[in-house]
mmCIF file of C-alpha atoms and ligand atoms in Angstrom:
data_model
loop_
_atom_site.group_PDB
_atom_site.id
_atom_site.type_symbol
_atom_site.label_atom_id
_atom_site.label_comp_id
_atom_site.label_asym_id
_atom_site.label_seq_id
_atom_site.Cartn_x
_atom_site.Cartn_y
_atom_site.Cartn_z
ATOM 1 C CA MET A 607 36.805 -18.773 -157.998
ATOM 2 C CA ASP A 608 33.674 -16.620 -156.321
ATOM 3 C CA LYS A 609 34.670 -14.772 -153.329
ATOM 4 C CA ASN A 610 32.015 -15.330 -151.476
ATOM 5 C CA PHE A 611 32.591 -19.468 -152.095
ATOM 6 C CA GLN A 612 36.498 -18.427 -151.280
ATOM 7 C CA GLU A 613 36.428 -17.345 -148.105
ATOM 8 C CA GLU A 614 33.579 -19.645 -146.894
ATOM 9 C CA GLU A 615 36.265 -22.875 -148.259
ATOM 10 C CA MET A 616 39.013 -20.411 -146.062
ATOM 11 C CA ALA A 617 36.936 -20.937 -143.286
ATOM 12 C CA GLN A 618 36.358 -24.675 -143.949
ATOM 13 C CA ILE A 619 39.976 -25.522 -144.240
ATOM 14 C CA THR A 620 41.219 -23.448 -141.905
ATOM 15 C CA LYS A 621 38.970 -25.211 -139.199
ATOM 16 C CA PHE A 622 40.578 -28.439 -139.486
ATOM 17 C CA THR A 623 38.204 -31.844 -137.870
ATOM 18 C CA PRO A 624 39.841 -33.515 -136.545
ATOM 19 C CA PRO A 625 42.925 -30.550 -136.255
ATOM 20 C CA LEU A 626 46.076 -30.644 -137.684
ATOM 21 C CA TYR A 627 47.801 -32.061 -135.383
ATOM 22 C CA LYS A 628 45.710 -34.569 -134.514
ATOM 23 C CA GLN A 629 46.328 -35.800 -138.571
ATOM 24 C CA ARG A 630 49.294 -36.190 -137.968
ATOM 25 C CA TYR A 631 49.726 -38.049 -135.129
ATOM 26 C CA GLN A 632 46.805 -40.450 -136.949
ATOM 27 C CA PHE A 633 49.245 -41.067 -139.871
ATOM 28 C CA VAL A 634 51.717 -41.405 -137.621
ATOM 29 C CA LYS A 635 49.761 -44.146 -135.847
ATOM 30 C CA ASP A 636 48.397 -45.908 -138.899
ATOM 31 C CA LEU A 637 52.025 -45.997 -140.032
ATOM 32 C CA VAL A 638 53.066 -47.950 -136.601
ATOM 33 C CA GLU A 639 50.077 -50.193 -137.488
ATOM 34 C CA LYS A 640 50.966 -50.698 -140.932
ATOM 35 C CA TYR A 641 54.690 -51.634 -140.381
ATOM 36 C CA LYS A 642 55.016 -52.757 -136.285
ATOM 37 C CA PRO A 643 57.789 -51.065 -135.147
ATOM 38 C CA LYS A 644 59.258 -51.904 -131.865
ATOM 39 C CA LYS A 645 61.399 -49.190 -131.465
ATOM 40 C CA VAL A 646 59.989 -45.554 -131.923
ATOM 41 C CA ALA A 647 61.926 -42.718 -131.707
ATOM 42 C CA ASP A 648 60.293 -39.077 -132.092
ATOM 43 C CA LEU A 649 62.461 -36.093 -132.786
ATOM 44 C CA GLY A 650 61.567 -32.633 -131.668
ATOM 45 C CA CYS A 651 59.198 -34.474 -129.578
ATOM 46 C CA ALA A 652 58.661 -31.191 -127.567
ATOM 47 C CA ASP A 653 55.980 -32.230 -125.000
ATOM 48 C CA GLY A 654 55.646 -36.173 -125.929
ATOM 49 C CA SER A 655 51.753 -35.856 -126.978
ATOM 50 C CA LEU A 656 52.687 -38.055 -129.967
ATOM 51 C CA LEU A 657 55.087 -40.521 -127.572
ATOM 52 C CA ARG A 658 51.621 -40.172 -124.926
ATOM 53 C CA MET A 659 49.386 -41.720 -128.374
ATOM 54 C CA LEU A 660 51.845 -43.977 -129.663
ATOM 55 C CA LYS A 661 52.710 -45.930 -126.135
ATOM 56 C CA PHE A 662 49.295 -47.415 -126.161
ATOM 57 C CA CYS A 663 50.643 -49.142 -129.440
ATOM 58 C CA SER A 664 50.889 -52.955 -128.341
ATOM 59 C CA CYS A 665 54.255 -53.311 -131.125
ATOM 60 C CA ILE A 666 56.132 -50.381 -130.007
ATOM 61 C CA GLU A 667 58.858 -51.405 -126.870
ATOM 62 C CA VAL A 668 61.254 -48.965 -126.921
ATOM 63 C CA LEU A 669 59.971 -45.032 -127.440
ATOM 64 C CA ALA A 670 62.192 -42.598 -127.353
ATOM 65 C CA GLY A 671 61.937 -38.738 -127.768
ATOM 66 C CA LEU A 672 64.707 -36.006 -128.133
ATOM 67 C CA ASP A 673 64.057 -32.284 -128.295
ATOM 68 C CA ILE A 674 66.664 -29.391 -128.165
ATOM 69 C CA CYS A 675 64.249 -27.873 -125.064
ATOM 70 C CA ALA A 676 64.201 -29.679 -121.964
ATOM 71 C CA SER A 677 61.779 -27.390 -119.910
ATOM 72 C CA VAL A 678 59.538 -28.342 -122.904
ATOM 73 C CA MET A 679 59.773 -32.171 -122.546
ATOM 74 C CA GLU A 680 59.758 -31.506 -118.570
ATOM 75 C CA GLU A 681 55.759 -29.713 -118.425
ATOM 76 C CA LYS A 682 54.176 -33.180 -119.220
ATOM 77 C CA MET A 683 56.698 -35.575 -118.899
ATOM 78 C CA TYR A 684 54.769 -37.084 -115.531
ATOM 79 C CA THR A 685 51.881 -37.988 -117.867
ATOM 80 C CA LEU A 686 54.568 -40.852 -119.133
ATOM 81 C CA SER A 687 54.505 -42.614 -116.531
ATOM 82 C CA PRO A 688 53.294 -45.732 -115.681
ATOM 83 C CA LEU A 689 49.917 -45.681 -114.089
ATOM 84 C CA PRO A 690 48.275 -47.620 -110.923
ATOM 85 C CA ILE A 691 46.417 -49.549 -113.747
ATOM 86 C CA ASP A 692 49.700 -50.778 -115.134
ATOM 87 C CA TYR A 693 50.469 -52.584 -112.007
ATOM 88 C CA LEU A 694 47.471 -53.801 -110.935
ATOM 89 C CA GLN A 695 47.033 -55.831 -114.730
ATOM 90 C CA PRO A 696 51.041 -55.869 -116.498
ATOM 91 C CA PRO A 697 50.567 -56.279 -119.808
ATOM 92 C CA GLU A 698 52.737 -59.310 -121.971
ATOM 93 C CA ARG A 699 54.869 -56.349 -123.466
ATOM 94 C CA SER A 700 57.730 -54.195 -122.384
ATOM 95 C CA LEU A 701 58.014 -50.759 -123.022
ATOM 96 C CA THR A 702 60.352 -48.234 -121.936
ATOM 97 C CA ILE A 703 59.845 -44.225 -122.996
ATOM 98 C CA THR A 704 63.678 -42.587 -122.754
ATOM 99 C CA LEU A 705 63.462 -38.069 -123.137
ATOM 100 C CA HIS A 706 66.646 -37.322 -123.955
ATOM 101 C CA GLN A 707 67.451 -33.522 -124.353
ATOM 102 C CA GLY A 708 69.820 -32.536 -127.359
ATOM 103 C CA SER A 709 69.869 -31.793 -131.191
ATOM 104 C CA VAL A 710 69.395 -33.802 -134.161
ATOM 105 C CA ALA A 711 72.523 -32.086 -135.452
ATOM 106 C CA HIS A 712 74.636 -34.462 -133.335
ATOM 107 C CA LYS A 713 74.716 -38.133 -133.244
ATOM 108 C CA ASP A 714 74.329 -40.257 -129.782
ATOM 109 C CA PRO A 715 74.703 -43.491 -129.342
ATOM 110 C CA CYS A 716 71.278 -43.451 -127.881
ATOM 111 C CA MET A 717 69.467 -43.163 -131.177
ATOM 112 C CA LEU A 718 70.758 -46.370 -132.948
ATOM 113 C CA GLY A 719 68.416 -49.511 -133.079
ATOM 114 C CA PHE A 720 65.036 -47.980 -134.186
ATOM 115 C CA ASP A 721 62.842 -48.792 -136.652
ATOM 116 C CA LEU A 722 60.818 -45.579 -136.996
ATOM 117 C CA VAL A 723 61.985 -42.172 -136.465
ATOM 118 C CA THR A 724 59.085 -39.475 -136.914
ATOM 119 C CA CYS A 725 60.168 -35.786 -137.489
ATOM 120 C CA ILE A 726 56.999 -34.190 -137.350
ATOM 121 C CA GLU A 727 56.527 -30.471 -137.974
ATOM 122 C CA LEU A 728 60.601 -29.850 -136.837
ATOM 123 C CA ILE A 729 62.659 -29.377 -140.122
ATOM 124 C CA GLU A 730 61.142 -25.941 -140.601
ATOM 125 C CA HIS A 731 62.356 -25.163 -136.848
ATOM 126 C CA LEU A 732 66.496 -26.021 -137.897
ATOM 127 C CA GLU A 733 69.130 -23.293 -138.667
ATOM 128 C CA GLU A 734 70.436 -23.903 -142.067
ATOM 129 C CA SER A 735 73.686 -25.428 -140.281
ATOM 130 C CA GLU A 736 71.389 -27.822 -138.364
ATOM 131 C CA LEU A 737 69.243 -28.636 -141.503
ATOM 132 C CA LYS A 738 72.775 -29.243 -143.194
ATOM 133 C CA LYS A 739 73.814 -32.093 -140.758
ATOM 134 C CA PHE A 740 70.170 -33.721 -140.123
ATOM 135 C CA PRO A 741 70.260 -35.572 -143.254
ATOM 136 C CA GLU A 742 73.575 -37.544 -141.763
ATOM 137 C CA VAL A 743 72.011 -37.551 -138.436
ATOM 138 C CA VAL A 744 69.043 -39.716 -139.324
ATOM 139 C CA PHE A 745 69.853 -41.660 -142.416
ATOM 140 C CA GLY A 746 72.913 -42.363 -142.302
ATOM 141 C CA PHE A 747 74.359 -42.469 -138.525
ATOM 142 C CA MET A 748 70.701 -43.645 -137.001
ATOM 143 C CA ALA A 749 69.425 -45.472 -140.444
ATOM 144 C CA PRO A 750 65.846 -46.803 -138.913
ATOM 145 C CA ASP A 751 63.906 -48.606 -141.158
ATOM 146 C CA ILE A 752 61.590 -45.741 -141.687
ATOM 147 C CA VAL A 753 61.953 -42.644 -141.653
ATOM 148 C CA VAL A 754 58.310 -39.909 -141.293
ATOM 149 C CA ILE A 755 58.828 -36.351 -142.016
ATOM 150 C CA SER A 756 56.672 -33.678 -141.976
ATOM 151 C CA THR A 757 56.891 -29.886 -142.638
ATOM 152 C CA PRO A 758 54.166 -27.378 -143.507
ATOM 153 C CA ASN A 759 53.444 -26.664 -147.495
ATOM 154 C CA SER A 760 54.105 -22.742 -147.981
ATOM 155 C CA GLU A 761 51.564 -23.079 -150.471
ATOM 156 C CA PHE A 762 48.556 -23.946 -148.593
ATOM 157 C CA ASN A 763 49.901 -20.690 -146.462
ATOM 158 C CA PRO A 764 47.105 -18.025 -148.875
ATOM 159 C CA LEU A 765 44.406 -19.932 -147.931
ATOM 160 C CA LEU A 766 45.244 -19.811 -144.077
ATOM 161 C CA PRO A 767 44.118 -16.148 -142.986
ATOM 162 C CA GLY A 768 46.200 -14.513 -141.051
ATOM 163 C CA VAL A 769 50.108 -16.269 -142.506
ATOM 164 C CA ILE A 770 52.001 -13.536 -143.856
ATOM 165 C CA LEU A 771 55.560 -14.739 -143.889
ATOM 166 C CA TYR A 772 55.192 -18.152 -141.800
ATOM 167 C CA ARG A 773 52.994 -20.235 -139.927
ATOM 168 C CA HIS A 774 55.109 -19.713 -137.060
ATOM 169 C CA PRO A 775 57.364 -16.753 -135.598
ATOM 170 C CA ASP A 776 60.146 -19.757 -135.245
ATOM 171 C CA HIS A 777 59.898 -21.524 -138.672
ATOM 172 C CA LYS A 778 63.116 -20.504 -140.203
ATOM 173 C CA PHE A 779 61.897 -21.283 -143.429
ATOM 174 C CA GLU A 780 58.757 -23.235 -145.010
ATOM 175 C CA TRP A 781 59.000 -24.906 -148.205
ATOM 176 C CA ASN A 782 56.794 -25.546 -151.404
ATOM 177 C CA GLN A 783 55.675 -28.556 -152.504
ATOM 178 C CA ALA A 784 58.887 -28.952 -155.317
ATOM 179 C CA GLN A 785 61.209 -28.316 -152.619
ATOM 180 C CA PHE A 786 60.471 -30.526 -150.063
ATOM 181 C CA GLN A 787 60.132 -33.129 -152.266
ATOM 182 C CA GLY A 788 63.637 -31.606 -153.763
ATOM 183 C CA TRP A 789 65.668 -32.181 -150.240
ATOM 184 C CA ALA A 790 63.695 -35.330 -150.099
ATOM 185 C CA LEU A 791 64.465 -37.105 -152.606
ATOM 186 C CA GLU A 792 68.565 -36.144 -152.318
ATOM 187 C CA ALA A 793 68.466 -37.101 -148.800
ATOM 188 C CA ALA A 794 66.491 -40.390 -150.211
ATOM 189 C CA ARG A 795 69.353 -40.958 -152.754
ATOM 190 C CA CYS A 796 72.052 -40.235 -150.862
ATOM 191 C CA TYR A 797 71.229 -42.712 -148.483
ATOM 192 C CA ASP A 798 69.679 -44.539 -150.256
ATOM 193 C CA TYR A 799 66.340 -44.654 -148.965
ATOM 194 C CA SER A 800 63.412 -44.238 -151.093
ATOM 195 C CA VAL A 801 60.882 -42.270 -150.698
ATOM 196 C CA GLU A 802 57.056 -41.008 -150.973
ATOM 197 C CA PHE A 803 55.171 -38.129 -150.531
ATOM 198 C CA THR A 804 51.776 -37.298 -148.770
ATOM 199 C CA GLY A 805 49.984 -34.916 -146.597
ATOM 200 C CA VAL A 806 47.443 -34.749 -144.611
ATOM 201 C CA GLY A 807 44.986 -31.432 -144.423
ATOM 202 C CA HIS A 808 43.557 -31.448 -147.691
ATOM 203 C CA PRO A 809 42.657 -28.761 -150.131
ATOM 204 C CA PRO A 810 39.383 -26.911 -150.956
ATOM 205 C CA THR A 811 37.697 -28.568 -153.979
ATOM 206 C CA GLY A 812 39.076 -26.833 -157.232
ATOM 207 C CA MET A 813 42.093 -25.995 -155.699
ATOM 208 C CA GLU A 814 44.244 -29.220 -155.464
ATOM 209 C CA SER A 815 47.030 -28.484 -156.797
ATOM 210 C CA VAL A 816 48.256 -26.344 -153.839
ATOM 211 C CA GLY A 817 48.595 -29.920 -152.210
ATOM 212 C CA PHE A 818 48.530 -30.528 -148.360
ATOM 213 C CA CYS A 819 48.609 -28.250 -145.690
ATOM 214 C CA THR A 820 50.831 -30.607 -144.024
ATOM 215 C CA GLN A 821 53.223 -32.093 -146.486
ATOM 216 C CA ILE A 822 54.945 -35.107 -145.709
ATOM 217 C CA GLY A 823 57.616 -37.807 -146.685
ATOM 218 C CA VAL A 824 57.509 -41.538 -145.932
ATOM 219 C CA PHE A 825 61.320 -42.988 -146.604
ATOM 220 C CA LEU A 826 62.052 -46.682 -146.200
ATOM 221 C CA ARG A 827 65.536 -47.511 -146.136
ATOM 222 C CA LYS A 828 66.492 -50.053 -149.112
ATOM 223 C CA TYR A 829 69.139 -51.814 -147.409
ATOM 224 C CA PRO A 830 68.988 -54.505 -144.928
ATOM 225 C CA GLN A 831 69.751 -53.752 -141.598
ATOM 226 C CA THR A 832 72.677 -56.314 -141.496
ATOM 227 C CA SER A 833 74.648 -54.590 -144.182
ATOM 228 C CA LYS A 834 76.748 -51.448 -143.685
ATOM 229 C CA PRO A 835 74.918 -47.800 -143.509
ATOM 230 C CA VAL A 836 75.782 -45.634 -146.130
ATOM 231 C CA HIS A 837 78.233 -42.589 -145.318
ATOM 232 C CA SER A 838 78.429 -43.476 -141.527
ATOM 233 C CA GLU A 839 80.896 -44.208 -139.084
ATOM 234 C CA LYS A 840 79.309 -45.307 -135.608
ATOM 235 C CA PRO A 841 81.319 -42.873 -132.559
ATOM 236 C CA THR A 842 80.103 -44.006 -129.160
ATOM 237 C CA GLU A 843 80.579 -41.019 -126.969
ATOM 238 C CA ALA A 844 77.113 -39.312 -125.764
ATOM 239 C CA VAL A 845 76.156 -36.273 -126.282
ATOM 240 C CA TYR A 846 72.880 -36.413 -125.657
ATOM 241 C CA LYS A 847 71.011 -35.559 -121.607
ATOM 242 C CA THR A 848 68.170 -38.062 -120.452
ATOM 243 C CA VAL A 849 65.477 -35.952 -118.425
ATOM 244 C CA PHE A 850 63.414 -38.935 -118.208
ATOM 245 C CA LYS A 851 62.716 -42.995 -118.167
ATOM 246 C CA ALA A 852 60.198 -45.062 -117.641
ATOM 247 C CA VAL A 853 60.152 -49.122 -117.469
ATOM 248 C CA TYR A 854 56.393 -50.582 -117.188
ATOM 249 C CA PRO A 855 55.760 -52.775 -115.472
ATOM 250 C CA SER A 856 55.482 -56.253 -117.928
ATOM 251 C CA LEU A 857 54.571 -59.733 -117.175
ATOM 252 C CA LYS A 858 57.904 -60.557 -119.415
ATOM 253 C CA ASP A 859 59.358 -59.499 -115.697
ATOM 254 C CA GLU A 860 59.693 -62.717 -113.159
ATOM 255 C CA LYS A 861 58.538 -60.366 -110.852
ATOM 256 C CA TYR A 862 55.003 -59.361 -112.139
ATOM 257 C CA LEU A 863 54.821 -62.744 -113.349
ATOM 258 C CA GLN A 864 54.379 -64.253 -110.224
ATOM 259 C CA ASN A 865 52.412 -61.578 -109.322
ATOM 260 C CA ALA A 866 50.512 -62.064 -111.961
ATOM 261 C CA VAL A 867 50.260 -66.099 -111.767
ATOM 262 C CA VAL A 868 49.723 -66.071 -107.817
ATOM 263 C CA ASN A 869 46.591 -63.782 -108.009
ATOM 264 C CA GLU A 870 45.545 -65.988 -111.009
ATOM 265 C CA VAL A 871 45.709 -69.415 -109.206
ATOM 266 C CA THR A 872 44.132 -68.106 -106.118
ATOM 267 C CA PHE A 873 40.711 -66.806 -107.814
ATOM 268 C CA THR A 874 40.883 -70.331 -109.939
ATOM 269 C CA ALA A 875 40.958 -72.497 -106.214
ATOM 270 C CA GLN A 876 38.916 -70.387 -105.283
ATOM 271 C CA ILE A 877 36.470 -70.476 -108.159
ATOM 272 C CA ILE A 878 36.265 -74.807 -108.270
ATOM 273 C CA LYS A 879 36.191 -74.514 -104.121
ATOM 274 C CA HIS A 880 33.341 -72.593 -104.245
ATOM 275 C CA ARG A 881 31.102 -74.627 -107.136
ATOM 276 C CA PHE A 882 32.576 -77.959 -105.982
ATOM 277 C CA MET A 883 31.078 -76.544 -102.038
ATOM 278 C CA SER A 884 27.780 -75.327 -103.924
ATOM 279 C CA LYS A 885 27.178 -78.655 -105.217
ATOM 280 C CA HIS A 886 27.662 -80.484 -102.436
ATOM 281 C CA GLU A 887 25.246 -78.648 -100.828
ATOM 282 C CA GLU A 888 22.853 -78.660 -103.481
ATOM 283 C CA TYR A 889 23.527 -82.634 -103.048
ATOM 284 C CA GLY A 890 22.737 -82.509 -99.048
ATOM 285 C CA ASP A 891 26.189 -84.474 -98.607
ATOM 286 C CA GLY A 892 29.103 -83.205 -96.074
ATOM 287 C CA PRO A 893 31.856 -81.685 -97.632
ATOM 288 C CA GLU A 894 34.369 -84.570 -95.755
ATOM 289 C CA ARG A 895 32.303 -87.271 -97.837
ATOM 290 C CA LYS A 896 34.890 -87.018 -100.174
ATOM 291 C CA SER A 897 34.672 -89.385 -102.896
ATOM 292 C CA LYS A 898 30.778 -88.291 -103.655
ATOM 293 C CA PHE A 899 31.657 -85.609 -105.710
ATOM 294 C CA GLN A 900 29.878 -86.001 -108.961
ATOM 295 C CA PRO A 901 30.863 -83.057 -112.056
ATOM 296 C CA SER A 902 27.535 -82.220 -113.970
ATOM 297 C CA VAL A 903 26.652 -80.047 -117.197
ATOM 298 C CA ASN A 904 26.009 -76.754 -114.919
ATOM 299 C CA TYR A 905 28.841 -77.936 -112.634
ATOM 300 C CA PHE A 906 31.376 -75.249 -113.501
ATOM 301 C CA SER A 907 31.551 -74.571 -117.293
ATOM 302 C CA ASP A 908 31.479 -77.287 -120.010
ATOM 303 C CA PHE A 909 34.796 -77.395 -120.078
ATOM 304 C CA LEU A 910 35.904 -78.147 -116.827
ATOM 305 C CA GLY A 911 32.905 -80.577 -116.628
ATOM 306 C CA LYS A 912 35.575 -82.584 -118.602
ATOM 307 C CA LEU A 913 38.206 -82.175 -117.054
ATOM 308 C CA VAL A 914 37.006 -83.073 -113.691
ATOM 309 C CA VAL A 915 35.974 -86.507 -114.795
ATOM 310 C CA GLU A 916 39.294 -87.672 -115.028
ATOM 311 C CA LYS A 917 40.242 -89.041 -111.482
ATOM 312 C CA ASN A 918 43.164 -86.955 -110.129
ATOM 313 C CA MET A 919 41.682 -83.464 -111.509
ATOM 314 C CA GLU A 920 39.156 -84.192 -108.999
ATOM 315 C CA PRO A 921 38.871 -81.129 -105.744
ATOM 316 C CA PHE A 922 38.316 -83.043 -102.529
ATOM 317 C CA VAL A 923 37.507 -82.471 -98.993
ATOM 318 C CA SER A 924 39.475 -83.931 -95.834
ATOM 319 C CA GLY A 925 38.540 -82.566 -92.175
ATOM 320 C CA ASN A 926 38.051 -78.435 -92.998
ATOM 321 C CA VAL A 927 40.736 -78.208 -95.652
ATOM 322 C CA VAL A 928 39.476 -78.353 -99.845
ATOM 323 C CA TYR A 929 42.466 -80.030 -102.083
ATOM 324 C CA VAL A 930 42.612 -78.222 -105.693
ATOM 325 C CA PRO A 931 44.845 -80.593 -107.636
ATOM 326 C CA LEU A 932 46.961 -77.997 -109.487
ATOM 327 C CA THR A 933 46.792 -79.759 -112.969
ATOM 328 C CA THR A 934 42.770 -78.826 -112.745
ATOM 329 C CA ILE A 935 44.272 -75.409 -112.106
ATOM 330 C CA PHE A 936 46.785 -75.445 -114.913
ATOM 331 C CA SER A 937 43.530 -76.608 -117.622
ATOM 332 C CA PHE A 938 42.123 -72.790 -117.267
ATOM 333 C CA PRO A 939 43.169 -70.841 -120.235
ATOM 334 C CA LYS A 940 44.635 -67.696 -118.523
ATOM 335 C CA VAL A 941 46.372 -69.754 -115.774
ATOM 336 C CA ASN A 942 47.642 -71.985 -118.454
ATOM 337 C CA ARG A 943 48.556 -68.868 -120.988
ATOM 338 C CA LEU A 944 50.778 -67.111 -118.253
ATOM 339 C CA CYS A 945 52.563 -70.356 -117.002
ATOM 340 C CA GLY A 946 53.136 -72.063 -120.417
ATOM 341 C CA THR A 947 54.370 -75.033 -118.330
ATOM 342 C CA PHE A 948 53.492 -76.872 -115.220
ATOM 343 C CA GLU A 949 57.213 -76.558 -113.829
ATOM 344 C CA LYS A 950 56.977 -73.442 -114.752
ATOM 345 C CA LEU A 951 53.900 -72.872 -112.280
ATOM 346 C CA CYS A 952 54.896 -74.694 -110.056
ATOM 347 C CA LYS A 953 58.235 -72.809 -110.021
ATOM 348 C CA LEU A 954 56.446 -69.920 -109.873
ATOM 349 C CA ILE A 955 53.469 -70.279 -106.933
ATOM 350 C CA ALA A 956 56.021 -71.813 -104.509
ATOM 351 C CA GLY A 957 56.359 -70.725 -100.974
ATOM 352 C CA LYS A 958 53.415 -68.265 -102.093
ATOM 353 C CA VAL A 959 50.762 -70.505 -102.448
ATOM 354 C CA THR A 960 49.814 -72.937 -99.505
ATOM 355 C CA MET A 961 49.742 -76.023 -101.119
ATOM 356 C CA SER A 962 49.307 -79.632 -100.138
ATOM 357 C CA SER A 963 52.550 -81.880 -98.372
ATOM 358 C CA ASP A 964 52.976 -83.263 -101.463
ATOM 359 C CA GLY A 965 53.023 -80.225 -103.869
ATOM 360 C CA SER A 966 49.956 -81.675 -106.164
ATOM 361 C CA ALA A 967 46.814 -79.339 -104.500
ATOM 362 C CA VAL A 968 46.149 -75.677 -103.570
ATOM 363 C CA MET A 969 44.461 -76.127 -99.923
ATOM 364 C CA LEU A 970 41.719 -73.525 -98.750
ATOM 365 C CA SER A 971 39.267 -73.630 -96.041
ATOM 366 C CA THR A 972 36.448 -74.983 -96.318
ATOM 367 C CA GLU A 973 34.824 -73.313 -93.498
ATOM 368 C CA TYR A 974 35.758 -69.593 -94.697
ATOM 369 C CA GLU A 975 35.068 -69.464 -98.373
ATOM 370 C CA GLU A 976 36.391 -66.272 -99.123
ATOM 371 C CA ASN A 977 39.424 -66.710 -97.065
ATOM 372 C CA TYR A 978 42.708 -68.463 -98.129
ATOM 373 C CA ILE A 979 44.194 -70.450 -96.045
ATOM 374 C CA THR A 980 47.789 -69.594 -95.459
ATOM 375 C CA ASP A 981 48.961 -71.579 -92.701
ATOM 376 C CA PHE A 982 47.845 -74.813 -91.396
ATOM 377 C CA SER A 983 50.547 -75.714 -88.789
ATOM 378 C CA HIS A 984 48.186 -74.840 -86.111
HETATM 379 N N1 SAM B 928 56.655 -32.825 -132.888
HETATM 380 C C1 SAM B 928 56.531 -32.286 -132.191
HETATM 381 C C2 SAM B 928 54.617 -32.259 -132.375
HETATM 382 O O1 SAM B 928 54.611 -32.223 -133.456
HETATM 383 O O2 SAM B 928 53.782 -31.712 -131.808
HETATM 384 C C3 SAM B 928 56.336 -30.636 -131.686
HETATM 385 C C4 SAM B 928 56.445 -29.398 -132.768
HETATM 386 S S1 SAM B 928 57.619 -28.645 -132.025
HETATM 387 C C5 SAM B 928 56.308 -27.602 -133.900
HETATM 388 C C6 SAM B 928 59.225 -28.521 -132.965
HETATM 389 C C7 SAM B 928 59.985 -28.977 -131.813
HETATM 390 O O3 SAM B 928 61.240 -28.706 -132.531
HETATM 391 C C8 SAM B 928 60.356 -28.270 -130.608
HETATM 392 O O4 SAM B 928 59.630 -28.685 -129.234
HETATM 393 C C9 SAM B 928 61.208 -27.645 -130.948
HETATM 394 O O5 SAM B 928 62.301 -27.671 -129.378
HETATM 395 C C10 SAM B 928 62.483 -28.815 -131.341
HETATM 396 N N2 SAM B 928 63.627 -28.305 -132.011
HETATM 397 C C11 SAM B 928 63.804 -27.881 -132.847
HETATM 398 N N3 SAM B 928 65.422 -27.749 -133.122
HETATM 399 C C12 SAM B 928 65.493 -28.630 -132.423
HETATM 400 C C13 SAM B 928 66.740 -29.416 -132.901
HETATM 401 N N4 SAM B 928 68.135 -28.957 -133.043
HETATM 402 N N5 SAM B 928 66.856 -31.152 -132.254
HETATM 403 C C14 SAM B 928 65.530 -31.308 -131.706
HETATM 404 N N6 SAM B 928 64.932 -30.754 -131.155
HETATM 405 C C15 SAM B 928 64.868 -29.345 -131.934
#
């Protein structure tokens, strides 16, 4: 190959776009989107960068990170905590993120029950004795549905300027494609997994035999979850130390669900009231004239227009109070979706929203449009 061409190619490939680490994370994200695991553990998670990306995958309910080095995890672990917006608008799904300090050479029951285990640029940092125990811990003990392992491909190193022996001083080894694939196939055979090889960081045109800059093995467990894992007894003694735990607000938690329902009911009742009062003003009739309200096309949405023609769903006014039937509020898709049943709606708003004495309508003041009536006893 022409030397200038080769140098040009090298300059291009050493500056991967997006950067190689992002391509590795994206690879994992694509796997998550394909297999939709609920529980994901990242071994050798370092500062939690991959976990930070995965927390936005809506299928994931449990995320765990493991690293031998507590200080590297502690650097940015606060960024794995919920944000104010998570409390303002809690999602449906629950999410717990936990970071553990410990070694992949040791078994701990907190690593059981995961659907996907990721080991991104980890194995080349393991001492020989740790690497020997690693397959038994990951495939034998943890035994998730899917394991993804990435590691540098040493055949690519001559294309990376400045790499003399290994890409990083902490690497204990770097394998060529045959070495990685031989190790991976043996682990897969031993623990009843299948494995497929791929990678990220394409070699330059004409040099395809070099392989990807990062080689990746994706392992799928062949036996069903209910069967006993191959070669593994499950010790119960905890050896990892939990260094961080964040439980995200979720509508699965009754406390957040109640808050969301009360807010939505209040908001919906205000909208209904506002449009009801505007309509009265348009017709020039007083709010006391309780039965004069007639729905029209532009009154509410078409959707609500259809609903309010049913008699007992019409708002009405008595004195300085607008009564908004709870059945009308329940008919709004968001309220309906949040509560599921009318009974649940009644239960969630009991004591939190001012209701008529028979509990059939939400009471709002006619006088202060924006103010919610909190006390009618005076
Ligand atoms: N996976 C991360 C990523 O791709 O951004 C970071 C990989 S970093 C190159 C390797 C990590 O493995 C380091 O944070 C190191 O502390 C951790 N590590 C090394 N030996 C380990 C062991 N025996 N058990 C768990 N983690 C280990």
